[in-house]
PDB file of C-alpha atoms in Angstrom:
ATOM      1  CA  MET A 211     108.448  91.917 111.602  1.00  0.00           C
ATOM      2  CA  ASN A 212     105.531  93.346 113.540  1.00  0.00           C
ATOM      3  CA  ALA A 213     104.803  96.885 114.588  1.00  0.00           C
ATOM      4  CA  ASP A 214     104.764  97.852 118.244  1.00  0.00           C
ATOM      5  CA  PRO A 215     101.068  98.680 118.886  1.00  0.00           C
ATOM      6  CA  ALA A 216     102.099 101.546 121.158  1.00  0.00           C
ATOM      7  CA  LYS A 217     103.875 103.199 118.232  1.00  0.00           C
ATOM      8  CA  GLY A 218     101.106 102.754 115.656  1.00  0.00           C
ATOM      9  CA  LYS A 219     101.343 101.077 112.278  1.00  0.00           C
ATOM     10  CA  ARG A 220     104.628  99.888 110.845  1.00  0.00           C
ATOM     11  CA  PHE A 221     104.305 101.732 107.518  1.00  0.00           C
ATOM     12  CA  ASN A 222     103.456 105.369 106.888  1.00  0.00           C
ATOM     13  CA  VAL A 223     102.430 104.578 103.333  1.00  0.00           C
ATOM     14  CA  ALA A 224     101.953 101.495 101.167  1.00  0.00           C
ATOM     15  CA  LEU A 225     102.195 101.675  97.386  1.00  0.00           C
ATOM     16  CA  SER A 226      99.994  99.389  95.276  1.00  0.00           C
ATOM     17  CA  PHE A 227     100.744  99.515  91.561  1.00  0.00           C
ATOM     18  CA  PRO A 228     100.896  97.442  88.374  1.00  0.00           C
ATOM     19  CA  GLY A 229     104.349  96.477  87.142  1.00  0.00           C
ATOM     20  CA  GLU A 230     104.157  98.468  83.918  1.00  0.00           C
ATOM     21  CA  HIS A 231     104.243 101.653  86.027  1.00  0.00           C
ATOM     22  CA  ARG A 232     107.153 100.546  88.231  1.00  0.00           C
ATOM     23  CA  GLU A 233     109.545 103.187  86.869  1.00  0.00           C
ATOM     24  CA  PHE A 234     107.253 106.065  87.842  1.00  0.00           C
ATOM     25  CA  VAL A 235     106.247 104.572  91.210  1.00  0.00           C
ATOM     26  CA  SER A 236     109.908 103.874  91.992  1.00  0.00           C
ATOM     27  CA  LYS A 237     110.617 107.592  91.580  1.00  0.00           C
ATOM     28  CA  VAL A 238     107.659 108.433  93.840  1.00  0.00           C
ATOM     29  CA  ALA A 239     109.018 105.990  96.460  1.00  0.00           C
ATOM     30  CA  GLU A 240     112.471 107.601  96.281  1.00  0.00           C
ATOM     31  CA  CYS A 241     110.913 111.051  96.723  1.00  0.00           C
ATOM     32  CA  LEU A 242     108.941 109.820  99.739  1.00  0.00           C
ATOM     33  CA  ALA A 243     112.135 108.321 101.188  1.00  0.00           C
ATOM     34  CA  ARG A 244     113.687 111.790 101.306  1.00  0.00           C
ATOM     35  CA  THR A 245     111.145 112.683 104.015  1.00  0.00           C
ATOM     36  CA  LEU A 246     110.085 109.324 105.446  1.00  0.00           C
ATOM     37  CA  ALA A 247     112.449 106.546 106.416  1.00  0.00           C
ATOM     38  CA  PRO A 248     112.488 103.908 103.625  1.00  0.00           C
ATOM     39  CA  GLU A 249     111.571 101.200 106.140  1.00  0.00           C
ATOM     40  CA  THR A 250     108.261 103.036 106.743  1.00  0.00           C
ATOM     41  CA  ILE A 251     107.306 102.845 103.048  1.00  0.00           C
ATOM     42  CA  LEU A 252     105.728  99.604 101.876  1.00  0.00           C
ATOM     43  CA  TYR A 253     107.466  99.378  98.513  1.00  0.00           C
ATOM     44  CA  ASP A 254     108.946  96.032  97.502  1.00  0.00           C
ATOM     45  CA  LYS A 255     112.427  97.299  96.614  1.00  0.00           C
ATOM     46  CA  PHE A 256     112.822  98.747 100.138  1.00  0.00           C
ATOM     47  CA  HIS A 257     112.095  95.332 101.710  1.00  0.00           C
ATOM     48  CA  GLU A 258     113.677  92.807  99.349  1.00  0.00           C
ATOM     49  CA  ALA A 259     115.238  90.567 102.017  1.00  0.00           C
ATOM     50  CA  GLU A 260     112.012  90.398 104.032  1.00  0.00           C
ATOM     51  CA  PHE A 261     109.912  89.659 100.956  1.00  0.00           C
ATOM     52  CA  ALA A 262     112.138  86.800  99.711  1.00  0.00           C
ATOM     53  CA  ARG A 263     109.876  84.195 101.321  1.00  0.00           C
ATOM     54  CA  ILE A 264     107.473  81.378 100.662  1.00  0.00           C
ATOM     55  CA  ASN A 265     103.803  82.448 100.683  1.00  0.00           C
ATOM     56  CA  LEU A 266     104.546  86.100 100.001  1.00  0.00           C
ATOM     57  CA  ASN A 267     101.089  86.173  98.391  1.00  0.00           C
ATOM     58  CA  VAL A 268      99.614  85.679 101.882  1.00  0.00           C
ATOM     59  CA  TYR A 269     102.123  87.746 103.883  1.00  0.00           C
ATOM     60  CA  LEU A 270     102.285  90.906 101.763  1.00  0.00           C
ATOM     61  CA  PRO A 271      98.603  91.812 101.283  1.00  0.00           C
ATOM     62  CA  ASN A 272      98.017  91.657 105.026  1.00  0.00           C
ATOM     63  CA  LEU A 273     100.660  94.363 105.496  1.00  0.00           C
ATOM     64  CA  TYR A 274      98.512  96.677 103.399  1.00  0.00           C
ATOM     65  CA  ARG A 275      95.437  95.949 105.485  1.00  0.00           C
ATOM     66  CA  THR A 276      96.871  95.929 109.012  1.00  0.00           C
ATOM     67  CA  GLU A 277     100.229  97.730 109.027  1.00  0.00           C
ATOM     68  CA  SER A 278      99.843 100.768 106.738  1.00  0.00           C
ATOM     69  CA  GLU A 279      98.540 104.221 107.706  1.00  0.00           C
ATOM     70  CA  LEU A 280      97.831 105.224 104.095  1.00  0.00           C
ATOM     71  CA  ILE A 281      97.531 103.047 100.997  1.00  0.00           C
ATOM     72  CA  ALA A 282      98.275 104.826  97.733  1.00  0.00           C
ATOM     73  CA  VAL A 283      96.686 102.845  94.907  1.00  0.00           C
ATOM     74  CA  PHE A 284      98.096 103.635  91.475  1.00  0.00           C
ATOM     75  CA  LEU A 285      95.253 102.744  89.112  1.00  0.00           C
ATOM     76  CA  CYS A 286      95.374 102.112  85.396  1.00  0.00           C
ATOM     77  CA  LYS A 287      93.089 100.326  82.962  1.00  0.00           C
ATOM     78  CA  ASP A 288      94.858  97.006  83.615  1.00  0.00           C
ATOM     79  CA  TYR A 289      95.071  97.231  87.435  1.00  0.00           C
ATOM     80  CA  SER A 290      92.137  94.863  87.972  1.00  0.00           C
ATOM     81  CA  GLN A 291      93.703  92.272  85.646  1.00  0.00           C
ATOM     82  CA  LYS A 292      97.048  92.032  87.454  1.00  0.00           C
ATOM     83  CA  GLU A 293      97.501  89.094  89.828  1.00  0.00           C
ATOM     84  CA  TRP A 294      99.395  90.955  92.577  1.00  0.00           C
ATOM     85  CA  CYS A 295      97.190  94.044  92.318  1.00  0.00           C
ATOM     86  CA  ARG A 296      94.108  91.853  92.748  1.00  0.00           C
ATOM     87  CA  LEU A 297      95.671  90.173  95.819  1.00  0.00           C
ATOM     88  CA  GLU A 298      96.441  93.549  97.381  1.00  0.00           C
ATOM     89  CA  TRP A 299      93.046  94.950  96.388  1.00  0.00           C
ATOM     90  CA  ARG A 300      91.172  92.156  98.204  1.00  0.00           C
ATOM     91  CA  HIS A 301      92.656  93.417 101.469  1.00  0.00           C
ATOM     92  CA  ILE A 302      92.296  97.080 100.533  1.00  0.00           C
ATOM     93  CA  CYS A 303      88.648  96.461  99.623  1.00  0.00           C
ATOM     94  CA  ASN A 304      88.084  95.029 103.086  1.00  0.00           C
ATOM     95  CA  LEU A 305      88.992  98.474 104.470  1.00  0.00           C
ATOM     96  CA  ILE A 306      86.422 100.182 102.252  1.00  0.00           C
ATOM     97  CA  CYS A 307      83.731  98.176 104.013  1.00  0.00           C
ATOM     98  CA  LYS A 308      84.751  99.550 107.404  1.00  0.00           C
ATOM     99  CA  ILE A 309      83.827 103.051 108.462  1.00  0.00           C
ATOM    100  CA  LYS A 310      86.891 105.134 109.321  1.00  0.00           C
ATOM    101  CA  GLU A 311      89.198 102.654 107.562  1.00  0.00           C
ATOM    102  CA  GLU A 312      88.262 103.791 104.053  1.00  0.00           C
ATOM    103  CA  GLU A 313      90.003 107.117 104.727  1.00  0.00           C
ATOM    104  CA  ARG A 314      93.286 105.177 104.646  1.00  0.00           C
ATOM    105  CA  ILE A 315      92.938 104.723 100.881  1.00  0.00           C
ATOM    106  CA  MET A 316      94.183 107.257  98.336  1.00  0.00           C
ATOM    107  CA  LEU A 317      93.433 106.652  94.658  1.00  0.00           C
ATOM    108  CA  LEU A 318      95.778 107.881  91.946  1.00  0.00           C
ATOM    109  CA  ASN A 319      94.979 107.421  88.269  1.00  0.00           C
ATOM    110  CA  PHE A 320      97.394 107.016  85.359  1.00  0.00           C
ATOM    111  CA  ASP A 321      94.975 107.003  82.455  1.00  0.00           C
ATOM    112  CA  HIS A 322      91.544 108.403  83.310  1.00  0.00           C
ATOM    113  CA  VAL A 323      90.309 104.878  83.917  1.00  0.00           C
ATOM    114  CA  GLY A 324      87.080 106.108  85.515  1.00  0.00           C
ATOM    115  CA  GLU A 325      84.910 103.436  87.064  1.00  0.00           C
ATOM    116  CA  ILE A 326      86.322  99.958  87.702  1.00  0.00           C
ATOM    117  CA  PRO A 327      83.143  98.124  88.696  1.00  0.00           C
ATOM    118  CA  GLU A 328      84.921  94.792  89.154  1.00  0.00           C
ATOM    119  CA  LEU A 329      86.902  96.441  91.967  1.00  0.00           C
ATOM    120  CA  GLY A 330      84.004  98.467  93.323  1.00  0.00           C
ATOM    121  CA  ILE A 331      85.502 101.796  92.222  1.00  0.00           C
ATOM    122  CA  LEU A 332      82.592 103.948  91.086  1.00  0.00           C
ATOM    123  CA  SER A 333      82.066 107.376  89.524  1.00  0.00           C
ATOM    124  CA  GLY A 334      81.562 109.012  92.920  1.00  0.00           C
ATOM    125  CA  ASP A 335      85.034 107.998  94.121  1.00  0.00           C
ATOM    126  CA  GLY A 336      87.708 110.672  93.972  1.00  0.00           C
ATOM    127  CA  TRP A 337      91.223 110.248  92.696  1.00  0.00           C
ATOM    128  CA  ILE A 338      94.233 112.257  91.689  1.00  0.00           C
ATOM    129  CA  ASP A 339      94.974 112.346  87.981  1.00  0.00           C
ATOM    130  CA  ILE A 340      98.662 111.606  87.536  1.00  0.00           C
ATOM    131  CA  GLY A 341      98.659 112.710  83.882  1.00  0.00           C
ATOM    132  CA  THR A 342     101.960 114.399  83.148  1.00  0.00           C
ATOM    133  CA  ARG A 343     102.740 115.282  86.753  1.00  0.00           C
ATOM    134  CA  ALA A 344     106.221 114.672  88.087  1.00  0.00           C
ATOM    135  CA  PRO A 345     106.870 111.967  90.684  1.00  0.00           C
ATOM    136  CA  GLU A 346     107.887 114.713  93.126  1.00  0.00           C
ATOM    137  CA  GLU A 347     104.437 116.288  92.867  1.00  0.00           C
ATOM    138  CA  ILE A 348     102.677 112.965  93.461  1.00  0.00           C
ATOM    139  CA  ALA A 349     104.947 112.256  96.456  1.00  0.00           C
ATOM    140  CA  ALA A 350     104.127 115.711  97.860  1.00  0.00           C
ATOM    141  CA  LEU A 351     100.393 114.993  97.559  1.00  0.00           C
ATOM    142  CA  ILE A 352     100.840 111.657  99.360  1.00  0.00           C
ATOM    143  CA  LEU A 353     102.769 113.400 102.153  1.00  0.00           C
ATOM    144  CA  LYS A 354     100.060 116.065 102.372  1.00  0.00           C
ATOM    145  CA  ARG A 355      97.406 113.380 102.724  1.00  0.00           C
ATOM    146  CA  LEU A 356      99.451 111.694 105.469  1.00  0.00           C
ATOM    147  CA  GLY A 357      99.519 114.994 107.318  1.00  0.00           C
ATOM    148  CA  GLY A 358     100.382 114.570 110.981  1.00  0.00           C
ATOM    149  CA  LYS A 359     100.056 110.781 110.855  1.00  0.00           C
ATOM    150  CA  ALA A 360     103.523 110.234 109.388  1.00  0.00           C
ATOM    151  CA  LYS A 361     106.369 109.086 111.589  1.00  0.00           C
ATOM    152  CA  ILE A 362     109.302 111.125 110.286  1.00  0.00           C
ATOM    153  CA  PRO A 363     112.833 110.234 111.411  1.00  0.00           C
TER     154      PRO A 363
END
């Protein structure tokens, strides 16, 4: 499925996260789906039929890079060690190297991970501390960051 270039990117927001935080991120995705159409959220459980394919490891990361307005990256100390996170990050990192594209990335932090030099995340990079915040609050911050860029049904 490709986006119609006249209508902008296919996804309002893409969620990149390690599996051990799936429960929390799932709640954030559900909160986002109350405002945004689920098909405009790049979250695997909203696209199961589409993602049941050979070479998903090639297909999926490109959706982050080319078809998502905002990429919410849920960091934790093990993010850089996870196979799928590293695949997604390679494409996200490509955006950091391009002026104006880096603003499409929003960092969220589960455990005060600080710098992740192997990913190029340094002390001067800003993130939102998830801490004990509710999924609804994190979803609201993502929607705020999307601002007027979101396509709302």
